[in-house]
Amino acid sequence: MKAVFSIDYRTQWGEVVYVSGSCKELGDLDETKAVPLQSVNGENWELELEIKAEAFQYRYWVRSEQGGYAHTEFGNPRNFAAGKDLTRVLIRDFWRPQKNEENVLYSSPFQNAFCHRTPGKKQPKAVEGAFIRFQLRAPRIHKDFVFGVVGSTREMGAWKEQSVHLMSDVDFPVWKVDVPVTKGKLDFEYKYVVYHKEKKKIQWWDANENRRFLSSALKPGTATYITDESFQYPTGPWRGAGIAIPVFSLRSEKGGGIGEFTDINLLTDWAVKTGMKVVQILPVNDTTATKTWTDSYPYAAISVNALHPIFANMAAIGPLKDKKVQAEFDARAKKLNDLPEINYDGVLALKSKFFQLSFDEQKASFLKSKDFKEFFKDNQSWLESYAAFCCLRDQYGTSDFKKWEEYARVDAGMIKAFCDPKSENYDEIALHYYLQFHLDKQLKEASEYARSKGVVLKGDIPIGIYRDSVDAWVEPELFNMACQAGAPPDDFSVSGQNWGFPTYNWEKMAEDGFKWWRERLVKMSEYFDVFRIDHILGFFRIWEMGWEHAEGILGRFNPAIPVHVNEFQDWGLDFDHQRFCEPYIRVHMVYEIFGSHAHDIFNHYLDEYRQGCYRLKSQFNSQRKVKEHFDCLIRENPDSTDFLQWKRQNLYRLLAEVLFIEAPLSDGVAWNPRIAFHNTYSYQDLDHDTQQKLNRLYNHFFYHRHNEFWRESAMQKLPAIKEATNMLICGEDLGMVPASVPGVMDDLSILSLAIQRMPNDDREFLHPADNPYMSVCSTGSHDMSTLREWWQEDSDKAQRFYNSILGHQGGSPFFCEPWLAEQVVNQHMHSPGMLAIFPIQDLLAMDGRLRREIPEEERINVPAIAQHYWRYRLHLSTEQLMEEEAFNSRLHHMVNDSGRNGID
């Protein structure tokens, strides 16, 4: 068979288009043996060669003969299957760019749920003589429809609806149909259509201009295979809506005092009823470090793979054999479930006791079961180390593995021996196997149920790992354990945030192609089709503090290009280490900050090294030392906690009175400007000329110096992470955003996050109509006040929002009335963004009867409070939500009217 490959691709000088395939003639998929195409104009490329295989896979790629780089087209290899007795075939293709909004249609949420389709079994009807095989790559179609093709000639249907050539989905997402053509036929135009099978009518015509076929391509005995791309719906790109709520916040009538994985099924049913396509949750990994309420923080997991036992539904595991004991558990669970908020300690204690009794009853049969053995085999790489960690945590009474004596540092052999079925610890180890088996089963069932309903779960990946975690214990070399991750000052915290997590050792992770990340994401893809990267900016650069600091304000970006001492001259500055880099503490400052307590500060914490100039005593010369000193004082004097915390905070402030922070391992020759140094006494006491010079250095450092550097940093990591799975990725890109971030996210088809109250530019508010398609728009997040609470926080800001964004005249209402909440939600529904995902509190705000009376009770997290209790629960059960027909119908209408129903 003579095959002619033809593709249009506008090359740059020195670039050549190649084709590589699974047959011998195309190099057996060895790209070093790929065959080059020829072109006379650098745009139309062709190759003609004899191929013996009747079916093969192939793909195009471009290589620069000068620079040596190469890039392939997007997606899986193309498939070719020849008809019988073909002597010559023209294969007409169109390049599939890596950067294309339509590429998201091939990610797992679309493939598994939104556009899931079981391929048909009916091949295109065979035709004799010359024919054209029209092939359209188009995954976006509802199950009630099929694609078809119709054109300007009689053979093509003469544009008549009843003469459409319906296409086969046997190779979905590629649709195909063979149309016979007569010899020497004139050129014609054609369009693809979406055809309703039952109604037998065209639902939508392709919004692209008519496609053209040139009859000059037809030769005797030739079949033409055209693979077209990009069917454009007149309704625009696919858009969907979703709901955001932590699992722990769900409430069901038979729950155990906290939301559970089995509750997700009920929420899925509600999502279907209201037209929602996405259920977004917070991290669900095990955070059990202290077995107290402080473990409620979902971003401090002791394992990035293990699921939290608190989310297991006891009834789904199975009742205890002793009915009386089971009844006692049921009664206690009901009391916990009736509480307005989560009693974290009580729920965890109740479930832990139940899990132990259940395991004791089921242990023998469970460990021998086929299902467990398969689960263990699939998860052994992380499951054994996790179980060993939990066992040792309980034995030593702490998750701080540095206190575990001989087990403070371990290797694979030690863990294997510790988990040996013959070891004395095996019953404790196997308990954790038992729990993870059931958790995995329950979450997978919830995920598969959602997919079967056309809904997907959206997960959440924290930017950091917990310092006392399995991952840090087993592979400490992957993390900078002497450092802490956080965030620079923002609206949430004027002194910055210190999350306490160690930062990543990216250089070490890169040595094995980011295996730790790839395995983590593959595990996550078993449950989720979409995920949010918490603080994606950390993949460009992370805000990092040395262990000696307690506040984020004394952090620096890593990686960064610090300012060398010799560079100060370039900015017109003389480098003065003492004045710029040591805490600037003067008499007037101490009196202004501490007032009547200034004398106590002078006497106990400061030394005068020059008249009127002070430094902290050696035992208090770092924030870490101050923190530990006051932690002890607070334990000894709990009644004085507020005063002692005030005192500690202001001593932190004195230590932060610096203009530059030394770069790691620089030996005093390289420095980073301290973030927000304009707010310091040190800066304000400088002369105007020096201030202006420092301003220029500061602006260049934070807003210009690192743009390309941070782009390269991200491109070393994110592509490998993205390619690990087919999940759709959303990056939380809020805060101090480097200029290179939008371009990288766009290149990698990572959705940005658009929150109206936190625009990434100089605007006070973001209008949803301005959101790009590749974005997730939302009225808020778990770290923010709800819409109703925010409205009451600042009446002036609410007034400006009321006039400029909502377009109303006059004074704004004091409260966020239901009609106001509905207008805000509706604005987001009509946003161009691919996804509009709403905190459930903001949706319920549209109904004065359903929403909570006090807005402050709906808050999930307050980032400024380091040890916030994450205990918010929805006041309505999901069963109650299902019965709210009027509200559900109104919400569904909003989804439909905005085009977010995902049907077309």
PDB file of N, CA, C and O in Angstrom, residues 787-788 816-819 821-822 840-848 851 858 887:
ATOM      1  N   LEU A 787     -19.095  34.943  52.116  1.00  0.00           N
ATOM      2  CA  LEU A 787     -19.607  36.157  51.479  1.00  0.00           C
ATOM      3  C   LEU A 787     -20.384  37.016  52.466  1.00  0.00           C
ATOM      4  O   LEU A 787     -20.221  38.245  52.531  1.00  0.00           O
ATOM      5  N   ARG A 788     -21.224  36.390  53.280  1.00  0.00           N
ATOM      6  CA  ARG A 788     -22.047  37.142  54.232  1.00  0.00           C
ATOM      7  C   ARG A 788     -21.197  37.786  55.324  1.00  0.00           C
ATOM      8  O   ARG A 788     -21.416  38.947  55.696  1.00  0.00           O
ATOM      9  N   CYS A 816     -25.701  41.159  53.935  1.00  0.00           N
ATOM     10  CA  CYS A 816     -25.720  40.560  52.594  1.00  0.00           C
ATOM     11  C   CYS A 816     -27.038  39.801  52.450  1.00  0.00           C
ATOM     12  O   CYS A 816     -27.146  38.638  52.821  1.00  0.00           O
ATOM     13  N   GLU A 817     -28.034  40.497  51.933  1.00  0.00           N
ATOM     14  CA  GLU A 817     -29.362  39.908  51.798  1.00  0.00           C
ATOM     15  C   GLU A 817     -29.339  38.772  50.774  1.00  0.00           C
ATOM     16  O   GLU A 817     -28.473  38.731  49.906  1.00  0.00           O
ATOM     17  N   PRO A 818     -30.285  37.843  50.849  1.00  0.00           N
ATOM     18  CA  PRO A 818     -30.299  36.713  49.906  1.00  0.00           C
ATOM     19  C   PRO A 818     -30.236  37.132  48.442  1.00  0.00           C
ATOM     20  O   PRO A 818     -29.550  36.502  47.631  1.00  0.00           O
ATOM     21  N   TRP A 819     -30.931  38.205  48.079  1.00  0.00           N
ATOM     22  CA  TRP A 819     -30.916  38.626  46.673  1.00  0.00           C
ATOM     23  C   TRP A 819     -29.548  39.128  46.249  1.00  0.00           C
ATOM     24  O   TRP A 819     -29.156  38.987  45.086  1.00  0.00           O
ATOM     25  N   ALA A 821     -26.626  37.932  47.560  1.00  0.00           N
ATOM     26  CA  ALA A 821     -25.825  36.709  47.403  1.00  0.00           C
ATOM     27  C   ALA A 821     -26.137  36.039  46.077  1.00  0.00           C
ATOM     28  O   ALA A 821     -25.237  35.556  45.378  1.00  0.00           O
ATOM     29  N   GLU A 822     -27.416  36.032  45.699  1.00  0.00           N
ATOM     30  CA  GLU A 822     -27.796  35.400  44.438  1.00  0.00           C
ATOM     31  C   GLU A 822     -27.195  36.151  43.248  1.00  0.00           C
ATOM     32  O   GLU A 822     -26.742  35.528  42.277  1.00  0.00           O
ATOM     33  N   ILE A 840     -20.246  25.977  49.824  1.00  0.00           N
ATOM     34  CA  ILE A 840     -21.670  25.698  50.019  1.00  0.00           C
ATOM     35  C   ILE A 840     -22.340  26.786  50.856  1.00  0.00           C
ATOM     36  O   ILE A 840     -23.529  27.080  50.672  1.00  0.00           O
ATOM     37  N   GLN A 841     -21.588  27.429  51.751  1.00  0.00           N
ATOM     38  CA  GLN A 841     -22.170  28.491  52.567  1.00  0.00           C
ATOM     39  C   GLN A 841     -22.658  29.651  51.694  1.00  0.00           C
ATOM     40  O   GLN A 841     -23.677  30.275  51.990  1.00  0.00           O
ATOM     41  N   ASP A 842     -21.910  29.961  50.611  1.00  0.00           N
ATOM     42  CA  ASP A 842     -22.287  31.086  49.753  1.00  0.00           C
ATOM     43  C   ASP A 842     -23.496  30.757  48.885  1.00  0.00           C
ATOM     44  O   ASP A 842     -24.242  31.665  48.483  1.00  0.00           O
ATOM     45  N   LEU A 843     -23.697  29.472  48.586  1.00  0.00           N
ATOM     46  CA  LEU A 843     -24.910  29.093  47.859  1.00  0.00           C
ATOM     47  C   LEU A 843     -26.132  29.175  48.777  1.00  0.00           C
ATOM     48  O   LEU A 843     -27.178  29.693  48.402  1.00  0.00           O
ATOM     49  N   LEU A 844     -25.973  28.670  49.990  1.00  0.00           N
ATOM     50  CA  LEU A 844     -27.100  28.727  50.938  1.00  0.00           C
ATOM     51  C   LEU A 844     -27.427  30.158  51.345  1.00  0.00           C
ATOM     52  O   LEU A 844     -28.548  30.445  51.783  1.00  0.00           O
ATOM     53  N   ALA A 845     -26.463  31.058  51.170  1.00  0.00           N
ATOM     54  CA  ALA A 845     -26.708  32.468  51.490  1.00  0.00           C
ATOM     55  C   ALA A 845     -27.807  33.059  50.619  1.00  0.00           C
ATOM     56  O   ALA A 845     -28.383  34.105  50.962  1.00  0.00           O
ATOM     57  N   MET A 846     -28.143  32.393  49.506  1.00  0.00           N
ATOM     58  CA  MET A 846     -29.198  32.889  48.616  1.00  0.00           C
ATOM     59  C   MET A 846     -30.597  32.636  49.169  1.00  0.00           C
ATOM     60  O   MET A 846     -31.573  33.119  48.617  1.00  0.00           O
ATOM     61  N   ASP A 847     -30.687  31.852  50.225  1.00  0.00           N
ATOM     62  CA  ASP A 847     -31.992  31.510  50.777  1.00  0.00           C
ATOM     63  C   ASP A 847     -32.029  31.879  52.252  1.00  0.00           C
ATOM     64  O   ASP A 847     -31.327  31.272  53.080  1.00  0.00           O
ATOM     65  N   GLY A 848     -32.830  32.877  52.588  1.00  0.00           N
ATOM     66  CA  GLY A 848     -32.897  33.341  53.971  1.00  0.00           C
ATOM     67  C   GLY A 848     -33.392  32.302  54.942  1.00  0.00           C
ATOM     68  O   GLY A 848     -33.129  32.384  56.140  1.00  0.00           O
ATOM     69  N   ARG A 851     -30.041  29.385  55.170  1.00  0.00           N
ATOM     70  CA  ARG A 851     -28.710  29.759  55.648  1.00  0.00           C
ATOM     71  C   ARG A 851     -28.697  29.910  57.169  1.00  0.00           C
ATOM     72  O   ARG A 851     -29.732  30.120  57.801  1.00  0.00           O
ATOM     73  N   GLU A 858     -20.187  30.192  60.104  1.00  0.00           N
ATOM     74  CA  GLU A 858     -19.943  29.432  58.876  1.00  0.00           C
ATOM     75  C   GLU A 858     -18.477  29.439  58.458  1.00  0.00           C
ATOM     76  O   GLU A 858     -18.116  28.849  57.446  1.00  0.00           O
ATOM     77  N   PHE A 887     -35.368  25.380  46.423  1.00  0.00           N
ATOM     78  CA  PHE A 887     -33.993  25.889  46.343  1.00  0.00           C
ATOM     79  C   PHE A 887     -33.194  25.144  45.283  1.00  0.00           C
ATOM     80  O   PHE A 887     -32.479  25.754  44.473  1.00  0.00           O
TER      81      PHE A 887
END
